[in-house]
């Protein structure tokens, strides 16, 4: 917030990450002029005039410019509606994780079979508990790893922004919806996991301005903790009982 009580957005140049006051000047509807960055002296955000498909392709190619546009200029972390986006992203990711878990555990066949209402409720409850615990473990490791990754001189304490960046950069999970229509081998699930991991690394690097190797270990540790909690921990607990 500025002294006048107006909200100040944290806009960035997609080329160098330098903060910029405004991305464009609009003279009339449909007539705009893109602003240049004071640091690198080039157009701060050319994605403003690009189609969404171009942005999506660059996101798939893991270009840091596209992630800066997405996280800072498109889904600005200081925007007032960021909480709504965060809740919607969390819900979508949770549902996709639940569907992925049901595929690996063969729960889909159990739900389709006529073995009684109690078994269906038990299966749904198991999916809900396992996925919830897995995601809580994932978020905890991301926050802990990011806290360790960031030095005391780094001024990012917006864990909400970190969580939003991780959730939004997990857009590869949307390809799970194709499995609902067409049959794919289970190896496709792990290919999607690899793309999600790499996308999370780039998003965390853009947000924290850290080295890609450090971001990789944070994201890899979080994904491994989530995988262990969802798939291995229930088996270990049931075996020890």
Tab-separated table of C-alpha atoms in Angstrom:
chain	number	residue	atom	x	y	z
A	1	UNK	CA	0.000	0.000	0.000
A	2	UNK	CA	1.255	3.482	-0.798
A	3	UNK	CA	0.800	6.542	1.501
A	4	UNK	CA	-2.473	7.387	-0.259
A	5	UNK	CA	-3.937	3.996	0.640
A	6	UNK	CA	-3.799	2.689	-2.942
A	7	UNK	CA	-2.650	-0.843	-3.671
A	8	UNK	CA	0.765	-1.078	-5.329
A	9	UNK	CA	1.278	-4.130	-7.503
A	10	UNK	CA	4.656	-5.820	-7.679
A	11	UNK	CA	5.106	-5.798	-11.449
A	12	UNK	CA	8.327	-7.176	-12.930
A	13	UNK	CA	10.263	-7.090	-16.170
A	14	UNK	CA	10.062	-10.596	-17.619
A	15	UNK	CA	13.589	-10.341	-19.017
A	16	UNK	CA	15.626	-9.411	-15.955
A	17	UNK	CA	13.116	-9.474	-13.089
A	18	UNK	CA	13.538	-5.764	-12.324
A	19	UNK	CA	10.595	-4.074	-10.616
A	20	UNK	CA	8.603	-1.751	-12.840
A	21	UNK	CA	5.853	0.730	-12.027
A	22	UNK	CA	3.666	0.019	-15.041
A	23	UNK	CA	3.811	-2.367	-17.990
A	24	UNK	CA	1.999	-0.286	-20.581
A	25	UNK	CA	0.313	3.034	-21.239
A	26	UNK	CA	-3.160	2.987	-22.751
A	27	UNK	CA	-4.019	5.965	-24.940
A	28	UNK	CA	-7.376	4.634	-26.103
A	29	UNK	CA	-9.192	1.268	-26.196
A	30	UNK	CA	-6.969	-1.095	-28.174
A	31	UNK	CA	-4.178	1.482	-28.451
A	32	UNK	CA	-1.399	0.824	-25.936
A	33	UNK	CA	2.334	1.350	-25.737
A	34	UNK	CA	4.467	-1.192	-23.907
A	35	UNK	CA	6.888	0.266	-21.402
A	36	UNK	CA	10.611	-0.479	-21.427
A	37	UNK	CA	12.548	-1.696	-18.423
A	38	UNK	CA	14.902	0.852	-16.874
A	39	UNK	CA	17.436	-1.882	-16.147
A	40	UNK	CA	17.734	-3.915	-19.367
A	41	UNK	CA	16.317	-1.212	-21.698
A	42	UNK	CA	13.986	-3.593	-23.553
A	43	UNK	CA	10.204	-4.071	-23.521
A	44	UNK	CA	9.327	-5.151	-19.988
A	45	UNK	CA	6.555	-7.626	-20.846
A	46	UNK	CA	5.891	-8.499	-24.509
A	47	UNK	CA	3.425	-11.225	-23.435
A	48	UNK	CA	0.784	-8.527	-22.954
A	49	UNK	CA	0.260	-8.417	-26.715
A	50	UNK	CA	0.577	-12.205	-27.204
A	51	UNK	CA	-2.128	-14.838	-27.375
A	52	UNK	CA	-2.529	-17.137	-24.399
A	53	UNK	CA	-1.416	-20.114	-26.496
A	54	UNK	CA	2.016	-18.520	-26.960
A	55	UNK	CA	2.305	-18.078	-23.195
A	56	UNK	CA	1.230	-21.682	-22.646
A	57	UNK	CA	3.857	-22.981	-25.080
A	58	UNK	CA	6.587	-20.966	-23.349
A	59	UNK	CA	5.411	-22.270	-19.978
A	60	UNK	CA	5.657	-25.834	-21.256
A	61	UNK	CA	9.156	-24.996	-22.536
A	62	UNK	CA	9.976	-23.761	-18.996
A	63	UNK	CA	11.005	-20.250	-20.053
A	64	UNK	CA	11.604	-18.032	-17.039
A	65	UNK	CA	10.134	-15.055	-18.937
A	66	UNK	CA	6.790	-16.807	-19.159
A	67	UNK	CA	6.832	-17.693	-15.457
A	68	UNK	CA	7.646	-14.101	-14.474
A	69	UNK	CA	4.703	-12.898	-16.546
A	70	UNK	CA	2.404	-15.510	-15.010
A	71	UNK	CA	3.413	-15.035	-11.366
A	72	UNK	CA	4.091	-11.293	-11.195
A	73	UNK	CA	2.188	-9.582	-13.999
A	74	UNK	CA	-0.749	-11.918	-14.686
A	75	UNK	CA	-1.440	-13.507	-11.282
A	76	UNK	CA	0.091	-10.731	-9.219
A	77	UNK	CA	0.898	-11.942	-5.715
A	78	UNK	CA	-0.185	-8.601	-4.258
A	79	UNK	CA	-3.588	-8.605	-5.959
A	80	UNK	CA	-6.689	-8.517	-3.799
A	81	UNK	CA	-8.249	-11.615	-5.386
A	82	UNK	CA	-5.195	-13.841	-4.877
A	83	UNK	CA	-6.921	-15.707	-2.040
A	84	UNK	CA	-9.713	-16.812	-4.352
A	85	UNK	CA	-7.217	-18.037	-6.931
A	86	UNK	CA	-5.311	-19.848	-4.196
A	87	UNK	CA	-8.396	-21.688	-2.931
A	88	UNK	CA	-9.512	-22.670	-6.432
A	89	UNK	CA	-6.028	-23.893	-7.338
A	90	UNK	CA	-5.826	-25.885	-4.101
A	91	UNK	CA	-9.170	-27.554	-4.774
A	92	UNK	CA	-8.274	-28.456	-8.365
A	93	UNK	CA	-4.908	-29.879	-7.317
A	94	UNK	CA	-6.521	-31.879	-4.510
A	95	UNK	CA	-9.111	-33.420	-6.832
A	96	UNK	CA	-6.475	-34.321	-9.422
A	97	UNK	CA	-4.256	-35.863	-6.736
A	98	UNK	CA	-7.217	-37.885	-5.491
A	99	UNK	CA	-7.917	-39.140	-8.999
A	100	UNK	CA	-4.250	-40.052	-9.492
A	101	UNK	CA	-4.223	-41.944	-6.204
A	102	UNK	CA	-7.398	-43.828	-7.121
A	103	UNK	CA	-5.802	-44.931	-10.404
A	104	UNK	CA	-2.645	-46.256	-8.766
A	105	UNK	CA	-4.557	-48.010	-6.000
A	106	UNK	CA	-7.146	-49.464	-8.324
A	107	UNK	CA	-9.894	-47.671	-6.441
A	108	UNK	CA	-11.677	-46.917	-9.670
A	109	UNK	CA	-12.561	-50.578	-10.088
A	110	UNK	CA	-13.722	-50.747	-6.475
A	111	UNK	CA	-15.989	-47.764	-6.921
A	112	UNK	CA	-17.466	-49.173	-10.102
A	113	UNK	CA	-18.213	-52.552	-8.534
A	114	UNK	CA	-21.406	-53.194	-6.609
A	115	UNK	CA	-19.859	-54.229	-3.288
A	116	UNK	CA	-21.991	-52.055	-1.092
A	117	UNK	CA	-22.281	-48.490	0.081
A	118	UNK	CA	-20.033	-48.945	3.115
A	119	UNK	CA	-17.086	-50.076	0.986
A	120	UNK	CA	-17.551	-47.071	-1.303
A	121	UNK	CA	-17.601	-44.691	1.657
A	122	UNK	CA	-14.530	-46.395	3.150
A	123	UNK	CA	-12.622	-46.128	-0.150
A	124	UNK	CA	-13.504	-42.449	-0.558
A	125	UNK	CA	-12.492	-41.773	3.041
A	126	UNK	CA	-9.155	-43.525	2.531
A	127	UNK	CA	-8.465	-41.454	-0.570
A	128	UNK	CA	-9.405	-38.235	1.230
A	129	UNK	CA	-7.218	-38.928	4.281
A	130	UNK	CA	-4.177	-40.095	2.306
A	131	UNK	CA	-4.268	-37.230	-0.186
A	132	UNK	CA	-4.848	-34.664	2.579
A	133	UNK	CA	-1.890	-35.935	4.624
A	134	UNK	CA	0.260	-36.125	1.498
A	135	UNK	CA	-0.476	-32.544	0.518
A	136	UNK	CA	0.084	-31.280	4.064
A	137	UNK	CA	3.469	-33.004	4.074
A	138	UNK	CA	4.233	-31.534	0.645
A	139	UNK	CA	3.410	-27.984	1.720
A	140	UNK	CA	5.358	-28.361	4.966
A	141	UNK	CA	8.506	-29.552	3.182
A	142	UNK	CA	8.191	-26.761	0.589
A	143	UNK	CA	7.897	-24.111	3.296
A	144	UNK	CA	10.690	-25.622	5.389
A	145	UNK	CA	12.961	-26.095	2.397
A	146	UNK	CA	12.275	-22.588	1.156
A	147	UNK	CA	12.991	-21.183	4.603
A	148	UNK	CA	16.327	-22.989	4.667
A	149	UNK	CA	16.987	-22.100	1.042
A	150	UNK	CA	16.440	-18.384	1.626
A	151	UNK	CA	19.217	-16.540	3.407
A	152	UNK	CA	18.428	-14.111	6.200
A	153	UNK	CA	19.155	-11.244	3.787
A	154	UNK	CA	16.391	-12.329	1.396
A	155	UNK	CA	13.163	-10.413	2.000
A	156	UNK	CA	10.495	-12.927	0.876
A	157	UNK	CA	8.195	-14.024	3.695
A	158	UNK	CA	5.046	-14.416	1.607
A	159	UNK	CA	4.455	-18.130	1.997
A	160	UNK	CA	1.047	-17.652	0.422
A	161	UNK	CA	2.784	-16.495	-2.738
A	162	UNK	CA	5.124	-19.491	-2.670
A	163	UNK	CA	2.178	-21.857	-2.303
A	164	UNK	CA	0.328	-20.160	-5.163
A	165	UNK	CA	3.397	-20.401	-7.403
A	166	UNK	CA	3.743	-24.127	-6.690
A	167	UNK	CA	0.049	-24.813	-7.278
A	168	UNK	CA	-0.205	-22.803	-10.480
A	169	UNK	CA	3.000	-24.316	-11.873
A	170	UNK	CA	1.494	-27.787	-11.359
A	171	UNK	CA	-0.739	-27.238	-14.397
A	172	UNK	CA	0.640	-30.424	-16.002
A	173	UNK	CA	-1.701	-32.329	-13.674
A	174	UNK	CA	-4.547	-31.218	-15.925
A	175	UNK	CA	-3.377	-33.853	-18.406
A	176	UNK	CA	-4.804	-36.388	-15.944
A	177	UNK	CA	-8.197	-35.406	-17.284
A	178	UNK	CA	-7.271	-37.060	-20.570
A	179	UNK	CA	-6.981	-40.385	-18.724
A	180	UNK	CA	-10.657	-40.078	-17.871
A	181	UNK	CA	-11.445	-40.320	-21.589
A	182	UNK	CA	-8.634	-42.421	-23.075
A	183	UNK	CA	-6.680	-45.312	-21.624
A	184	UNK	CA	-2.971	-44.730	-21.004
A	185	UNK	CA	-0.290	-46.871	-19.340
A	186	UNK	CA	0.539	-46.043	-15.729
A	187	UNK	CA	3.934	-44.744	-16.851
A	188	UNK	CA	2.120	-41.633	-18.108
A	189	UNK	CA	1.392	-40.704	-14.486
A	190	UNK	CA	5.085	-40.641	-13.636
A	191	UNK	CA	5.884	-38.655	-16.790
A	192	UNK	CA	3.349	-36.061	-15.640
A	193	UNK	CA	5.001	-36.082	-12.195
A	194	UNK	CA	8.380	-35.308	-13.783
A	195	UNK	CA	6.958	-32.364	-15.718
A	196	UNK	CA	5.219	-31.072	-12.577
A	197	UNK	CA	8.491	-31.304	-10.632
A	198	UNK	CA	10.481	-29.432	-13.267
A	199	UNK	CA	7.784	-26.770	-13.590
A	200	UNK	CA	7.715	-26.287	-9.812
A	201	UNK	CA	11.496	-25.808	-9.848
A	202	UNK	CA	11.315	-23.014	-12.433
A	203	UNK	CA	8.456	-21.286	-10.608
A	204	UNK	CA	10.313	-21.423	-7.282
A	205	UNK	CA	13.475	-20.133	-8.937
A	206	UNK	CA	11.604	-17.183	-10.448
A	207	UNK	CA	9.914	-16.360	-7.148
A	208	UNK	CA	12.952	-16.708	-4.871
A	209	UNK	CA	15.668	-15.736	-7.393
A	210	UNK	CA	17.732	-18.652	-6.133
A	211	UNK	CA	19.840	-21.177	-7.987
A	212	UNK	CA	17.975	-23.835	-9.929
A	213	UNK	CA	19.870	-26.635	-8.163
A	214	UNK	CA	18.676	-25.471	-4.740
A	215	UNK	CA	15.111	-25.116	-5.991
A	216	UNK	CA	15.283	-28.603	-7.458
A	217	UNK	CA	16.229	-30.187	-4.135
A	218	UNK	CA	13.442	-28.322	-2.327
A	219	UNK	CA	10.808	-29.442	-4.840
A	220	UNK	CA	12.219	-32.967	-5.141
A	221	UNK	CA	12.215	-33.421	-1.362
A	222	UNK	CA	8.635	-32.160	-1.140
A	223	UNK	CA	7.418	-34.505	-3.892
A	224	UNK	CA	9.210	-37.480	-2.344
A	225	UNK	CA	7.720	-36.701	1.082
A	226	UNK	CA	4.274	-36.477	-0.489
A	227	UNK	CA	4.732	-39.746	-2.392
A	228	UNK	CA	5.929	-41.522	0.751
A	229	UNK	CA	3.042	-40.192	2.837
A	230	UNK	CA	0.365	-41.142	0.298
A	231	UNK	CA	1.624	-44.522	-0.904
A	232	UNK	CA	4.050	-45.996	1.638
A	233	UNK	CA	3.047	-44.687	5.051
A	234	UNK	CA	-0.434	-46.338	5.098
A	235	UNK	CA	1.171	-49.664	4.116
A	236	UNK	CA	3.765	-49.400	6.857
A	237	UNK	CA	1.170	-48.484	9.463
A	238	UNK	CA	-1.144	-51.314	8.454
A	239	UNK	CA	1.763	-53.762	8.492
A	240	UNK	CA	2.850	-52.754	11.968
A	241	UNK	CA	-0.644	-53.197	13.410
